[in-house]
XYZ file of C-alpha atoms in Angstrom:
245
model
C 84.144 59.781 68.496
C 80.895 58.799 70.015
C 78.909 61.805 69.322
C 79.964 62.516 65.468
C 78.184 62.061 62.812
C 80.768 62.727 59.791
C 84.470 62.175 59.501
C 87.050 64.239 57.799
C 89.892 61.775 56.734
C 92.263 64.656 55.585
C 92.108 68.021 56.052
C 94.209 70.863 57.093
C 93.331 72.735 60.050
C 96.349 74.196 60.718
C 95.681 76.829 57.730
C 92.679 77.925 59.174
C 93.068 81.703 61.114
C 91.819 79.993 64.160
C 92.399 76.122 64.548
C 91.337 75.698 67.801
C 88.121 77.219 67.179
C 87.939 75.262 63.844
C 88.250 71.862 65.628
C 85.821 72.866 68.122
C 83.300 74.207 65.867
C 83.084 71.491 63.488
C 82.707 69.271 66.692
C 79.873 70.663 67.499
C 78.157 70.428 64.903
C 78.977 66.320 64.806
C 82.364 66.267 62.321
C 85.552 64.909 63.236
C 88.281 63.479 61.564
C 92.458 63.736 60.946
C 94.097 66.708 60.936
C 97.113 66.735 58.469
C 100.163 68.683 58.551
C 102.748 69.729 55.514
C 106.036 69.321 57.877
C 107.058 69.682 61.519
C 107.275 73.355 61.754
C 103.625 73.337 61.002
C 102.665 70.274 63.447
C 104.642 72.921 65.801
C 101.886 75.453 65.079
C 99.301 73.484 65.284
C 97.004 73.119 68.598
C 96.836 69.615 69.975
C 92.988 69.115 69.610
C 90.513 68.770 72.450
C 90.341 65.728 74.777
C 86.761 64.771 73.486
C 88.331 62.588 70.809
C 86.896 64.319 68.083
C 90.144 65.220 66.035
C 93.635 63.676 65.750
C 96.738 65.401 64.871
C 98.744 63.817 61.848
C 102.807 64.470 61.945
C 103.631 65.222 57.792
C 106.048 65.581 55.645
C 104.273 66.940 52.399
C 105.794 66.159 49.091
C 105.361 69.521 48.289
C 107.018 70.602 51.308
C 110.135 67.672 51.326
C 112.760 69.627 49.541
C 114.826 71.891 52.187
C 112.339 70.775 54.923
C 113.630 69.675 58.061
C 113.230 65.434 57.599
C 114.896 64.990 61.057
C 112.586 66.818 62.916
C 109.906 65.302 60.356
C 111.013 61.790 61.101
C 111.010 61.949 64.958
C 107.757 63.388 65.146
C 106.119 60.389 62.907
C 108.326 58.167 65.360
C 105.857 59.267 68.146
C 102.386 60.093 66.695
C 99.657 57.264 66.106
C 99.288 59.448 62.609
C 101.646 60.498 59.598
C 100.502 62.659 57.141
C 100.706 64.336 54.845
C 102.917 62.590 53.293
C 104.239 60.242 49.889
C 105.232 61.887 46.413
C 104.029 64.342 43.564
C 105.773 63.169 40.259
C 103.412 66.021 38.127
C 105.347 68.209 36.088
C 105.169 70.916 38.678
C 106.798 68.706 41.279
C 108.626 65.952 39.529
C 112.247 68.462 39.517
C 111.971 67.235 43.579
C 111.567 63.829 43.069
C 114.736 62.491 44.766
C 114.231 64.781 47.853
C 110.171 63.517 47.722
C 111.680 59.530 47.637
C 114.075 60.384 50.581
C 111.248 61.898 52.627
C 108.900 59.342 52.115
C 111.334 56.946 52.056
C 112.085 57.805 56.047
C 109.138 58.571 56.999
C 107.508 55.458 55.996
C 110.284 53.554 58.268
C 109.315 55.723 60.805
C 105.715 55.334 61.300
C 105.044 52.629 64.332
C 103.246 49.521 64.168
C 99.388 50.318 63.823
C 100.196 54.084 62.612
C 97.572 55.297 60.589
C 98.919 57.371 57.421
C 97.661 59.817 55.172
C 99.037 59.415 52.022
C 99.227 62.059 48.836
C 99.868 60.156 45.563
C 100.488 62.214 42.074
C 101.287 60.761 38.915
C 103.612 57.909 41.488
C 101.326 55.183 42.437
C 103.172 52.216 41.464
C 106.178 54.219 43.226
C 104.224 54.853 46.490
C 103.422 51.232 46.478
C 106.792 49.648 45.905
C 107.866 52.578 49.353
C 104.851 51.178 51.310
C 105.765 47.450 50.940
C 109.910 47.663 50.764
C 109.364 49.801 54.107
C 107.074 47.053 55.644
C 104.759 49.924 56.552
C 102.204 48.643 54.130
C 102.049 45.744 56.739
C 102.073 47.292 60.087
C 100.211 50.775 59.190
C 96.474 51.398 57.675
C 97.379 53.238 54.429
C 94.837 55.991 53.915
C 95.407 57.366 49.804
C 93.814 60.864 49.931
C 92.456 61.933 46.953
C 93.538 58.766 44.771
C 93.655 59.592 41.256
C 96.101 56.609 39.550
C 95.635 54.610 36.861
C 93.340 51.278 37.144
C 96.175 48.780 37.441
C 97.352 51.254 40.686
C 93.891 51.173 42.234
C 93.743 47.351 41.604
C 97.225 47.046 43.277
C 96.137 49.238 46.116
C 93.062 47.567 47.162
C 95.149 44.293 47.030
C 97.115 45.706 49.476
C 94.390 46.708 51.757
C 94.905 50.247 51.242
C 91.985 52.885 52.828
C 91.050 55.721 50.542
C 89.423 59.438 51.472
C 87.400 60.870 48.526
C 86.390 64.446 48.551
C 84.122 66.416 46.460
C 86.545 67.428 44.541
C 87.985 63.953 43.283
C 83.673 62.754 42.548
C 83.548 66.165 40.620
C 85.540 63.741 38.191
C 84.655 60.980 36.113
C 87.758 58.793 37.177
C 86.873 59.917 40.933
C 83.091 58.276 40.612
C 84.084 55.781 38.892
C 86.515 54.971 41.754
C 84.245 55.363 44.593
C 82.085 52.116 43.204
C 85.093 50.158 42.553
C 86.864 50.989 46.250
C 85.414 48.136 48.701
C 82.888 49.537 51.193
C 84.816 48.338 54.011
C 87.656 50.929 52.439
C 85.676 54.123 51.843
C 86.263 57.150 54.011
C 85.018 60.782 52.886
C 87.673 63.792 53.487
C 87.611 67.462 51.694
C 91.406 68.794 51.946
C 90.368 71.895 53.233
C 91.166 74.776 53.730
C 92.456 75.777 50.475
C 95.431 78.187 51.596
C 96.755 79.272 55.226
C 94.912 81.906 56.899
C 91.444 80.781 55.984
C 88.517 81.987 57.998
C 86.413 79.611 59.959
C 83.648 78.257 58.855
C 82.534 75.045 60.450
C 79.017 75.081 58.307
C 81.031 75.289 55.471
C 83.514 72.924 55.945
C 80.707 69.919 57.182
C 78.570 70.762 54.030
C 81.447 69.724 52.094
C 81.446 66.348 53.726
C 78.025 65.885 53.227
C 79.042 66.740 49.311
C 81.145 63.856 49.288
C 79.234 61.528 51.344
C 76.143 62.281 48.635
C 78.413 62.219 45.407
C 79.449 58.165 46.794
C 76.228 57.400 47.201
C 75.786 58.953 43.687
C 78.443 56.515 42.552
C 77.153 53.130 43.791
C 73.164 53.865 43.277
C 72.727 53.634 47.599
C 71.106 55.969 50.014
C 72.909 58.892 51.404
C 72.055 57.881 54.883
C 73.691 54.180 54.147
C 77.027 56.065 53.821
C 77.407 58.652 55.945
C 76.935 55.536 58.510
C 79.018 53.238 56.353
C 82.102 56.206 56.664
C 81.687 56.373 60.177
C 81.888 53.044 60.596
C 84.905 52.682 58.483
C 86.200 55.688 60.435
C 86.061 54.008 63.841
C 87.695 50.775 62.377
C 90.756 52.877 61.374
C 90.825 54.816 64.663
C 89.962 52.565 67.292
């Protein structure tokens, strides 16, 4: 952690061609972060990063992924990582047919994650839901709560921060008007920057690529609250090593 200069709260390394070389790569060029997997087959496949500290492997159950997906192999994987994710619920109308399998997952994984587990947490059209899983679980309590890409409604941002939720924004999320509007709201001792890359398995590296698109994010906050780019790039890594360490 000592040597980076940008954090990646959530993003999926696993789907590049070559993740080993993508963790190492974007290491080098100062970026480190959480990597986030969909469910345990995928963990499987994905390299344990280097000792250096610069990446951290996240044990997921995807909502997209929770229907058919092996939860007990899922479960006991959260059971011994320091990070879950991805994980939580997609109630769109694209995912909302799975919505008792999604509950179930998230349900059990939640119980699962150990005290001071640090989870990464996808939230669509279910914040209120999430929430209510968070507390009933107690992980809300004993976990830092990382919403990637938060995109609820006002009352669930309100609720969220009240609960000392974290939340990743991405360029993606400030390319919105909700998403900027959100990123001066968040408190600054709650801000992390992520990009949810790549976009589908078998990506080619691109460690250039993939930092510019935290610098993206780190200059559309500083966009958001009227403060120097440079203010929170260090302000992110700073939040970063709070969550970590």
């Amino acid at each position: 952690m000592e040597a980076l200069r940008y954090f990646d709260a959530h993003v999926h390394m696993s789907w590049y061609a070559d993740p080993a070389s993508a963790m190492t790569d974007a290491a080098s060029l100062g970026l480190g972060g959480i990597c986030c997997t969909v469910d345990a087959e995928n963990l499987a496949n994905c390299p344990a990063p280097d000792a250096d500290g610069a990446w951290a492997l996240a044990a997921g159950l995807h909502p997209w992924w929770a229907d058919g997906a092996d939860l007990e192999a899922a479960v006991a994987a959260a059971e011994s990582s320091r990070f879950v994710g991805e994980i939580g619920l997609d109630l769109g109308k694209k995912h909302a047919q799975t919505a008792e399998a999604q509950t179930r997952a998230f349900t059990a994984m939640c119980e699962a994650a150990q005290p001071g587990a640090v989870l990464s947490i996808h939230s669509v059209g279910a914040g209120h839901k999430v929430l209510d899983i968070l507390e009933a679980t107690g992980a809300s309590g004993r976990c830092s709560c990382v919403f990637h890409w938060f995109s609820g409604a006002s009352d669930e941002l309100s609720r969220a921060v009240r609960a000392g939720c974290w939340f990743s924004l991405g360029e993606s999320s400030l390319a919105t008007r909700r998403g900027r509007e959100y990123a001066r709201q968040i408190p600054a001792g709650r801000l992390l920057t992520e990009t949810d890359l790549p976009k589908e398995p078998g990506t080619c590296v691109d460690a250039a690529a993939h930092l510019a698109s935290v610098q993206r994010a780190v200059a559309g906050i500083a966009a958001a609250r009227g403060v120097d780019t440079e203010e929170v790039r260090a302000l992110v890594l700073a939040n970063s090593r709070e969550l970590i360490c």
